mmCIF file of C-alpha atoms and ligand atoms in Angstrom:
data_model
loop_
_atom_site.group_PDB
_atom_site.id
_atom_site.type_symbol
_atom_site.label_atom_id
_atom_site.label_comp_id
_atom_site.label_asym_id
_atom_site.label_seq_id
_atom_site.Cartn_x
_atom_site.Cartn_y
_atom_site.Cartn_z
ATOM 1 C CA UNK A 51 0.000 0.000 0.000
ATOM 2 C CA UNK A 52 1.585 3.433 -1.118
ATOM 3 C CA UNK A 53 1.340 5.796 1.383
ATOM 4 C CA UNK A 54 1.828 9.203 -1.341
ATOM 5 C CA UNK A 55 -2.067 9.610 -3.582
ATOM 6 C CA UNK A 56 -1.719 9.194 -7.172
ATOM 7 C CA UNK A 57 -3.430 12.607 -8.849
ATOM 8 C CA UNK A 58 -3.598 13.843 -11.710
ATOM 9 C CA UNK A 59 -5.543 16.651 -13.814
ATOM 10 C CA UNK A 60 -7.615 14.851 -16.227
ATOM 11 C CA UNK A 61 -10.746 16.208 -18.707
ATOM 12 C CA UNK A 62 -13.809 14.238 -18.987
ATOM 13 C CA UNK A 63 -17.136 15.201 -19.558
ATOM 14 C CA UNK A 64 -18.776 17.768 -16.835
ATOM 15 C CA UNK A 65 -15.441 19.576 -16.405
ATOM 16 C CA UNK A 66 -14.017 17.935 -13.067
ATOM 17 C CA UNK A 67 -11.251 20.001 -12.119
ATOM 18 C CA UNK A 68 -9.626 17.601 -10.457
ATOM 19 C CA UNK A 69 -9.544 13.676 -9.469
ATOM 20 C CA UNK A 70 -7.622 11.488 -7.246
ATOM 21 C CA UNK A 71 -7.404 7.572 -6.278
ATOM 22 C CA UNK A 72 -8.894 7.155 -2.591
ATOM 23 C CA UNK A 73 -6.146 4.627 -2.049
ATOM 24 C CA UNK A 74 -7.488 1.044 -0.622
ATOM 25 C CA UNK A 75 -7.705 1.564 3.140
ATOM 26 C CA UNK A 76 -6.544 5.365 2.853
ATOM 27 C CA UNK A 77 -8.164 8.603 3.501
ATOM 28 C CA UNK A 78 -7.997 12.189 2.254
ATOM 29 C CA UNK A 79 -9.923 15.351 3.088
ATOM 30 C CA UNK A 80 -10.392 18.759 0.847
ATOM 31 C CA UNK A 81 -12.092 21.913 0.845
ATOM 32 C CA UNK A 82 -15.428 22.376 -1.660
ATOM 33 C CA UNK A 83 -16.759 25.446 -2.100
ATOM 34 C CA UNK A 84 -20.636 25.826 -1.790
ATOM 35 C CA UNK A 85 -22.300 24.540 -5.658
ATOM 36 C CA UNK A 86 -19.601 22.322 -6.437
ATOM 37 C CA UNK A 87 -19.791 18.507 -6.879
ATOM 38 C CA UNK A 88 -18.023 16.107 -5.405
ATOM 39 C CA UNK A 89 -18.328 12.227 -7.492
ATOM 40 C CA UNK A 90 -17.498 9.497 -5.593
ATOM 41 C CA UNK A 91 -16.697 5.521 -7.924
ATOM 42 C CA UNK A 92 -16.217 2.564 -6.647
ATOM 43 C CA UNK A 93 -15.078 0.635 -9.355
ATOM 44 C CA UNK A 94 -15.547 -2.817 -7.603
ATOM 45 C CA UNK A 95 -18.369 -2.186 -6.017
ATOM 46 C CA UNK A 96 -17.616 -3.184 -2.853
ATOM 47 C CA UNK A 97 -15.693 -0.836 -0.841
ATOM 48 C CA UNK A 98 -16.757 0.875 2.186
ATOM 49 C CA UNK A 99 -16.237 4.530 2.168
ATOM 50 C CA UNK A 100 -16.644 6.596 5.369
ATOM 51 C CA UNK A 101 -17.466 10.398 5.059
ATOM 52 C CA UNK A 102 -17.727 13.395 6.930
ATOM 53 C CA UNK A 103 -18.780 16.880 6.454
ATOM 54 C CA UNK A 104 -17.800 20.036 7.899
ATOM 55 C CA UNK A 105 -18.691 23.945 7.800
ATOM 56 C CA UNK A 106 -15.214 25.419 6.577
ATOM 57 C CA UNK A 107 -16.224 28.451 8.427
ATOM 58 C CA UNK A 108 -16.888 26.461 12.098
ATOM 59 C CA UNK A 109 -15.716 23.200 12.659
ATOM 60 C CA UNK A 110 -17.440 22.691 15.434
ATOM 61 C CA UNK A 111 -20.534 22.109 13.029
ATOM 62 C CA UNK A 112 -20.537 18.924 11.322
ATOM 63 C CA UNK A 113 -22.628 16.384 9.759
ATOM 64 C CA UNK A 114 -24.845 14.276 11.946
ATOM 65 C CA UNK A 115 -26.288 11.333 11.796
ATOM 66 C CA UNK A 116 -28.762 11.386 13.962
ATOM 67 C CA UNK A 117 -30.116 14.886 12.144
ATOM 68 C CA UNK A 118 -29.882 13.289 9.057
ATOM 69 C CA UNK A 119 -32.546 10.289 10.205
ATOM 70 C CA UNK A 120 -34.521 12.684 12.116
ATOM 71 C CA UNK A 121 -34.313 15.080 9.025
ATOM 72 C CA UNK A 122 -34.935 12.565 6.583
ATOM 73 C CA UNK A 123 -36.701 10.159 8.300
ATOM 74 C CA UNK A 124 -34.897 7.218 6.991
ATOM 75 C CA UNK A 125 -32.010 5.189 8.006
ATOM 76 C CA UNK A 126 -30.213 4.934 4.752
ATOM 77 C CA UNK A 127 -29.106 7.853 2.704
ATOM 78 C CA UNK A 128 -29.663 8.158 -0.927
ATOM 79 C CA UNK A 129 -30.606 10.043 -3.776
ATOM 80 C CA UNK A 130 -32.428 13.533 -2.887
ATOM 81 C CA UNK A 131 -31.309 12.976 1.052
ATOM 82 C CA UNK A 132 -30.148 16.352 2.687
ATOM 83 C CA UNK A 133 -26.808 15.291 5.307
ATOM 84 C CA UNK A 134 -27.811 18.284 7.687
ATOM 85 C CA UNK A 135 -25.502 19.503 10.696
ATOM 86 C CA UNK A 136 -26.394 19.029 14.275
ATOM 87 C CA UNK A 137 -27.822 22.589 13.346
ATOM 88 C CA UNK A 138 -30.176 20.693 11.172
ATOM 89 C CA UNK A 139 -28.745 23.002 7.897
ATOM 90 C CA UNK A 140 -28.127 21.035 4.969
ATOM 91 C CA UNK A 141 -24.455 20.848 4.402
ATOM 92 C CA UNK A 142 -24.121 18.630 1.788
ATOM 93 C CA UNK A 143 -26.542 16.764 -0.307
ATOM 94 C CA UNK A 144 -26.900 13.577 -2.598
ATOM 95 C CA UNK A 145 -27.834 14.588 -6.059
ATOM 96 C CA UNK A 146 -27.058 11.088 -8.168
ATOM 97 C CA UNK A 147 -26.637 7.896 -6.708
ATOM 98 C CA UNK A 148 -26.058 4.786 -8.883
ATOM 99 C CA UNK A 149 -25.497 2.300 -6.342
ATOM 100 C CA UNK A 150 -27.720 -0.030 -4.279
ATOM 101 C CA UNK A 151 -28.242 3.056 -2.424
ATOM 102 C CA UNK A 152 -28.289 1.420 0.915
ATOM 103 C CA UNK A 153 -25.751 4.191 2.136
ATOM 104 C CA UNK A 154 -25.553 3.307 5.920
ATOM 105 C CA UNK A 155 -25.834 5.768 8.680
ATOM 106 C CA UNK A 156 -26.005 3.488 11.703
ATOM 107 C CA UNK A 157 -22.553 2.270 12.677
ATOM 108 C CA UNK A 158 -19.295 4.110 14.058
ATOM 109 C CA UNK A 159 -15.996 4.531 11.878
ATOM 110 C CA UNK A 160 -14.283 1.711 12.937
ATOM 111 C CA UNK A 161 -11.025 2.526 15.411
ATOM 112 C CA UNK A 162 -8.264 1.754 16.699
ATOM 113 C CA UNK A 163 -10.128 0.299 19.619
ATOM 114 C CA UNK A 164 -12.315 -1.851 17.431
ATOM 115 C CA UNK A 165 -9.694 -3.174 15.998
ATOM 116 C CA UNK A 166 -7.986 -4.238 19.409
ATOM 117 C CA UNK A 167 -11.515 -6.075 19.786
ATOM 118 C CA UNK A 168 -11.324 -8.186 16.954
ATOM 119 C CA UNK A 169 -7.967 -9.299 17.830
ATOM 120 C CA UNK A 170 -5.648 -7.119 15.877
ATOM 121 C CA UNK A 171 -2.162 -6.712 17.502
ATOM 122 C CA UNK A 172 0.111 -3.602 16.656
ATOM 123 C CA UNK A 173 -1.356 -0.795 14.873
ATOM 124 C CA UNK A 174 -4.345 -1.388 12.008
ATOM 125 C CA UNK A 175 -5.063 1.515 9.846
ATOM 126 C CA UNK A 176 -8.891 2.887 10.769
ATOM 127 C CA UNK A 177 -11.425 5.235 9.613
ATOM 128 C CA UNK A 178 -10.765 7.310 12.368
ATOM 129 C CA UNK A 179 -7.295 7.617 11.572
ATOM 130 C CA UNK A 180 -7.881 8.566 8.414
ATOM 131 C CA UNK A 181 -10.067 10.780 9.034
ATOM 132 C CA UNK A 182 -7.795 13.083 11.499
ATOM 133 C CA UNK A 183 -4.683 12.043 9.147
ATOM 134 C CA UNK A 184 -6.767 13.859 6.337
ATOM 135 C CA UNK A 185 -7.680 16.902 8.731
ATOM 136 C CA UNK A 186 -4.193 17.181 9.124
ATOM 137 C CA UNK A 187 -2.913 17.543 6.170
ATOM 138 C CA UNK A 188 -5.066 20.329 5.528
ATOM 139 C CA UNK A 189 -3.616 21.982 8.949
ATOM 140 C CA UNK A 190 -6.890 21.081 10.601
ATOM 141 C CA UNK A 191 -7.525 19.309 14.017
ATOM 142 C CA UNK A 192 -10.993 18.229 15.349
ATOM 143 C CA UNK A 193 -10.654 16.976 18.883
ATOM 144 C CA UNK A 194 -13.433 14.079 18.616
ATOM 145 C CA UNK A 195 -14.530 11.726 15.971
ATOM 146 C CA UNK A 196 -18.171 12.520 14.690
ATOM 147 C CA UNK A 197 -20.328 9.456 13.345
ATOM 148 C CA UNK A 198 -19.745 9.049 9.776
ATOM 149 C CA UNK A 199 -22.003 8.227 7.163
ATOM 150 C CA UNK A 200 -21.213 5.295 5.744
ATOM 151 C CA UNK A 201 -20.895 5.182 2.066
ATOM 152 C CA UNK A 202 -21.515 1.920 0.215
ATOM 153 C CA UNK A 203 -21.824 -0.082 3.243
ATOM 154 C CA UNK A 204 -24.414 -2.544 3.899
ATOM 155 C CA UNK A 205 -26.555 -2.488 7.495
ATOM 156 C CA UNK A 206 -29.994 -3.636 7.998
ATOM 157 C CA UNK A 207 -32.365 -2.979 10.854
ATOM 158 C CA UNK A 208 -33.832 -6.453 11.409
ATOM 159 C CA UNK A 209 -38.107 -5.973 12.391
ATOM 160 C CA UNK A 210 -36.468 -7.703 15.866
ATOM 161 C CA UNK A 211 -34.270 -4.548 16.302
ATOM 162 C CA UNK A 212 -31.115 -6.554 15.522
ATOM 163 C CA UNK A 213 -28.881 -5.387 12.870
ATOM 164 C CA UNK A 214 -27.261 -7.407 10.002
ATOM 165 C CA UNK A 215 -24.246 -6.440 8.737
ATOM 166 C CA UNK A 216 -25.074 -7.401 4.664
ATOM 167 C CA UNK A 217 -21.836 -7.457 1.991
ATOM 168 C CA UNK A 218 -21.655 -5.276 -0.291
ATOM 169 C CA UNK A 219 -24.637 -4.336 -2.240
ATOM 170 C CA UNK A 220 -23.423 -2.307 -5.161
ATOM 171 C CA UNK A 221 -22.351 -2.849 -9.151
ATOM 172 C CA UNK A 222 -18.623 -2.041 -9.963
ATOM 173 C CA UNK A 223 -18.493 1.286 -11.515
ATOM 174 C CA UNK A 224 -21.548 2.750 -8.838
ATOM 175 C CA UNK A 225 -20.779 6.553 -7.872
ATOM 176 C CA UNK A 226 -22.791 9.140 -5.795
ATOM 177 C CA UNK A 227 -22.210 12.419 -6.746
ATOM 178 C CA UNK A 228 -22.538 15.165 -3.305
ATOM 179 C CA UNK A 229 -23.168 18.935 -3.900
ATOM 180 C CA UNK A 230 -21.617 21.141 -1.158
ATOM 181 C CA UNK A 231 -24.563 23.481 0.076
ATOM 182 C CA UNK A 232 -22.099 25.257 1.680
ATOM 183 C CA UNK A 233 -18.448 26.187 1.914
ATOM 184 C CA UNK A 234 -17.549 22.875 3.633
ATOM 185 C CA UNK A 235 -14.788 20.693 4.029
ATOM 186 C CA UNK A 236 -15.138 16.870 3.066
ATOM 187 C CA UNK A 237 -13.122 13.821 4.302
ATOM 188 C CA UNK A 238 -13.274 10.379 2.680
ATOM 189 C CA UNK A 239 -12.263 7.198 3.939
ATOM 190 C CA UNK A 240 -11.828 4.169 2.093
ATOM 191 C CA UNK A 241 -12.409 1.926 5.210
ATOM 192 C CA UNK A 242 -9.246 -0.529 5.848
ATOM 193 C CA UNK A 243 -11.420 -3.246 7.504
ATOM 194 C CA UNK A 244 -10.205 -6.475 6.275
ATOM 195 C CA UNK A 245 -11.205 -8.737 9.346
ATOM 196 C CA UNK A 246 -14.861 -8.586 8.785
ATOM 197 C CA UNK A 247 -16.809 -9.050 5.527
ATOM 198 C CA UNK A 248 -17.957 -5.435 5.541
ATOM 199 C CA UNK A 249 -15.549 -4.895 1.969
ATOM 200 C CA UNK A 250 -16.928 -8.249 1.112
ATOM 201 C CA UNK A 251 -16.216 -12.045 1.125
ATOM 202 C CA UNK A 252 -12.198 -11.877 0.592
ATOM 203 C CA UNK A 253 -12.035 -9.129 2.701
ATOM 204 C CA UNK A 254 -9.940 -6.807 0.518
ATOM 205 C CA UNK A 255 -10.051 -3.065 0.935
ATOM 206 C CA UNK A 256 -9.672 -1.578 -2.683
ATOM 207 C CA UNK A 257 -9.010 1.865 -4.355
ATOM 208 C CA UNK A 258 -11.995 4.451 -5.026
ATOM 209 C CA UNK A 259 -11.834 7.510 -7.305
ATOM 210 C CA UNK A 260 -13.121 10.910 -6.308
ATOM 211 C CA UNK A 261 -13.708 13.861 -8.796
ATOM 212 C CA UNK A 262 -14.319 17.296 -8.100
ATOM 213 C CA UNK A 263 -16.345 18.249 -10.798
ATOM 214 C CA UNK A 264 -16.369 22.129 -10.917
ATOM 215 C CA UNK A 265 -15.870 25.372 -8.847
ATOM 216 C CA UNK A 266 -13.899 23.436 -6.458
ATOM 217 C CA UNK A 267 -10.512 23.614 -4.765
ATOM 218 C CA UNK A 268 -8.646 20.513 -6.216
ATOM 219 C CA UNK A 269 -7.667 18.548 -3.805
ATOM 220 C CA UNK A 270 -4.298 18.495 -3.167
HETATM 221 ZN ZN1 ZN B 308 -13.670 1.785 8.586
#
């Protein structure tokens, strides 16, 4: 695993200024100005990509997933859903979604500590890492780890109030596509989990592409 993001300027249709490869198990974090689009593909179809969003002007107001239900009233995210702030203002929003769009907004970023629970010994790359890696980079710090929504990933509520952790729903190629409602910045994790099934049966983490399709910083 390379630890330096391969990017590159490319032109396709709709004008992306910019694209880079989520590495497999790897996260990265930019700044999108308010209108622009953000196009997430997962060209298996089965990777697990956590995401967070935050008002560049106020960190302190985030994404939440427990506005988002409320907001929404559903459990899943998908096309049309608005991912509000624990301010209940839309942040960000899904405009196109061509997956199974079963987007899951119930579990935690996996963490160091869950990790240490399943047995790991020695370090194991998380979401949470890579979330505060990503922050970092950008010469940000966020003293907590909000809930993430969980892109791609698989969790039903059972009628019994169980929940099943499902693999991977989606067709290779799938991609959502989030417009910034605001000035905000976004963090992406391609999740590193390769203990449970959550990436699917052989329990690979794999590359995603992101492309910032106009009006955008480029990430960087
Ligand atoms: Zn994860």
């Amino acid at each position: 695993m390379q630890s330096t993001p391969h990017e590159r300027p490319i032109s396709v249709p709709h004008q992306p200024v910019g694209e880079l490869v989520l590495e497999a198990g790897r996260g990265k974090a930019f700044r999108v100005s308010a209108g622009t689009k953000v196009k997430l593909t997962n060209p298996y179809g089965t990777q697990a990509v956590d995401f967070w969003a935050f008002n560049a002007a106020d960190l302190d107001e985030y994404v939440s997933t427990e506005h988002i239900r409320s907001v929404n009233s559903t459990v899943p995210v998908n096309r049309g859903s608005r991912m509000v702030s624990w301010r209940r203002r839309p942040l960000v929003s899904i405009v196109e979604d061509t997956s199974a769009g079963d987007h899951d907004t119930l579990l935690c970023p996996c963490n160091a500590d869950l990790y240490a629970e399943l047995g790991c010994t020695g370090h194991h790359r998380s979401c949470a890492e890579n979330l505060h890696e990503g922050l970092g980079e950008l010469g940000l710090d966020v003293p907590f780890t909000p809930a993430s929504v969980n892109l791609f990933m698989s969790v039903r509520a059972e009628p019994d109030g169980t929940l099943t952790r499902l693999l991977p729903a989606s067709r290779p190629g799938s991609h959502v596509t989030i417009r910034a409602e605001t000035d905000v910045v976004m963090a992406f994790s391609s999740c590193p989990q390769d203990v449970t099934t959550i990436n699917g049966p052989d329990r690979t983490p794999r590359d995603c592409l992101i492309e910032v399709l106009a009006d955008a910083e480029t990430p960087a």
